[in-house]
Short mmCIF file of C-alpha atoms in Angstrom, two decimals:
data_model
loop_
_atom_site.label_atom_id
_atom_site.label_comp_id
_atom_site.label_asym_id
_atom_site.label_seq_id
_atom_site.Cartn_x
_atom_site.Cartn_y
_atom_site.Cartn_z
CA UNK A 1 153.51 134.43 97.31
CA UNK A 2 151.12 135.11 100.16
CA UNK A 3 149.22 132.06 101.30
CA UNK A 4 146.84 131.33 104.15
CA UNK A 5 145.79 127.74 104.70
CA UNK A 6 143.02 126.89 107.14
CA UNK A 7 142.34 123.52 108.70
CA UNK A 8 140.49 122.01 111.62
CA UNK A 9 136.90 122.28 110.51
CA UNK A 10 134.48 119.42 110.72
CA UNK A 11 131.16 118.18 112.00
CA UNK A 12 130.41 118.62 115.68
CA UNK A 13 127.34 118.47 117.88
CA UNK A 14 125.96 121.56 119.54
CA UNK A 15 127.92 122.29 122.67
CA UNK A 16 131.09 120.79 121.28
CA UNK A 17 134.41 122.39 120.42
CA UNK A 18 136.74 122.78 117.48
CA UNK A 19 140.08 124.47 117.01
CA UNK A 20 140.75 126.01 113.64
CA UNK A 21 144.27 126.69 112.42
CA UNK A 22 145.58 129.05 109.77
CA UNK A 23 149.16 128.72 108.58
CA UNK A 24 150.47 131.86 106.92
CA UNK A 25 153.35 132.28 104.51
CA UNK A 26 154.77 134.95 102.24
CA UNK A 27 154.63 137.91 104.62
CA UNK A 28 155.89 139.02 108.00
CA UNK A 29 153.20 137.45 110.09
CA UNK A 30 153.78 139.38 113.30
CA UNK A 31 153.39 142.78 111.60
CA UNK A 32 149.80 142.29 110.58
CA UNK A 33 146.38 142.06 112.01
CA UNK A 34 145.04 138.54 111.62
CA UNK A 35 141.37 137.75 111.67
CA UNK A 36 138.78 135.05 111.29
CA UNK A 37 135.63 135.49 109.25
CA UNK A 38 132.84 133.13 108.39
CA UNK A 39 130.28 132.80 105.64
CA UNK A 40 127.14 130.73 105.51
CA UNK A 41 125.56 129.89 102.14
CA UNK A 42 123.61 132.81 100.75
CA UNK A 43 124.91 135.18 103.40
CA UNK A 44 127.62 137.78 103.43
CA UNK A 45 130.96 137.04 104.96
CA UNK A 46 131.06 138.29 108.53
CA UNK A 47 133.89 139.11 110.85
CA UNK A 48 134.32 136.84 113.87
CA UNK A 49 137.56 137.72 115.67
CA UNK A 50 140.78 139.70 115.26
CA UNK A 51 144.25 139.50 116.72
CA UNK A 52 146.25 142.73 116.60
CA UNK A 53 150.02 142.89 116.49
CA UNK A 54 150.13 144.48 119.93
CA UNK A 55 148.36 141.52 121.45
CA UNK A 56 144.84 142.88 121.69
CA UNK A 57 142.00 140.67 120.60
CA UNK A 58 138.48 141.56 119.56
CA UNK A 59 135.38 139.50 119.01
CA UNK A 60 132.03 139.79 117.36
CA UNK A 61 129.12 139.62 119.74
CA UNK A 62 128.28 136.19 118.38
CA UNK A 63 131.73 134.90 119.38
CA UNK A 64 132.31 136.73 122.65
CA UNK A 65 132.78 134.36 125.56
CA UNK A 66 132.91 131.25 123.38
CA UNK A 67 135.71 131.78 120.86
CA UNK A 68 139.36 132.63 121.40
CA UNK A 69 141.78 133.84 118.75
CA UNK A 70 145.48 133.32 119.35
CA UNK A 71 148.81 133.35 117.52
CA UNK A 72 151.92 131.25 117.50
CA UNK A 73 154.48 133.41 115.71
CA UNK A 74 157.11 130.66 115.68
CA UNK A 75 154.73 128.50 113.68
CA UNK A 76 153.27 131.39 111.67
CA UNK A 77 149.88 130.16 112.73
CA UNK A 78 146.66 131.75 113.93
CA UNK A 79 144.10 129.71 115.82
CA UNK A 80 140.45 130.02 116.57
CA UNK A 81 139.35 127.96 119.52
CA UNK A 82 135.59 127.54 119.36
CA UNK A 83 133.72 126.26 122.39
CA UNK A 84 130.03 125.83 123.13
CA UNK A 85 129.27 125.65 119.44
CA UNK A 86 125.77 126.36 118.21
CA UNK A 87 124.04 125.38 114.96
CA UNK A 88 124.15 129.03 113.92
CA UNK A 89 127.95 128.80 113.93
CA UNK A 90 127.72 126.58 110.86
CA UNK A 91 129.67 128.27 108.07
CA UNK A 92 132.87 128.21 106.09
CA UNK A 93 135.51 129.86 108.25
CA UNK A 94 138.18 131.97 106.59
CA UNK A 95 141.48 133.28 107.81
CA UNK A 96 142.45 136.80 106.80
CA UNK A 97 145.80 138.58 106.87
CA UNK A 98 147.91 140.81 104.65
CA UNK A 99 144.73 141.69 102.79
CA UNK A 100 144.44 138.05 101.75
CA UNK A 101 142.03 135.20 102.31
CA UNK A 102 142.54 131.54 102.96
CA UNK A 103 140.54 128.90 101.13
CA UNK A 104 138.22 128.29 104.06
CA UNK A 105 137.39 125.33 106.26
CA UNK A 106 133.87 124.04 106.78
CA UNK A 107 132.37 123.98 110.25
CA UNK A 108 129.05 122.22 110.67
CA UNK A 109 127.28 122.16 114.02
CA UNK A 110 124.38 119.77 114.40
CA UNK A 111 121.62 119.90 116.96
#
């Protein structure tokens, strides 16, 4: 059973930081691309960041310079460190891996 469980969301003021976590189970974590997406109400889900098995990371323009994706293979966990948060970052953030989605964690950034 593949499962991805996100945590770490919450309410933060603009300029603040959050670190999201995604614990994966049911597949060989290190063999797969892991990614973070987000979705605001009424909008399509959009890609935010990816971590490739070879160590390369990629970011959407909206995240570049502010967000960092990382992995801890021993913990089967992917992180998204989000700094300098903006109100437009408000969304449900989803972890993706093994063609699966987590349940999402809400991030709300107030101004």
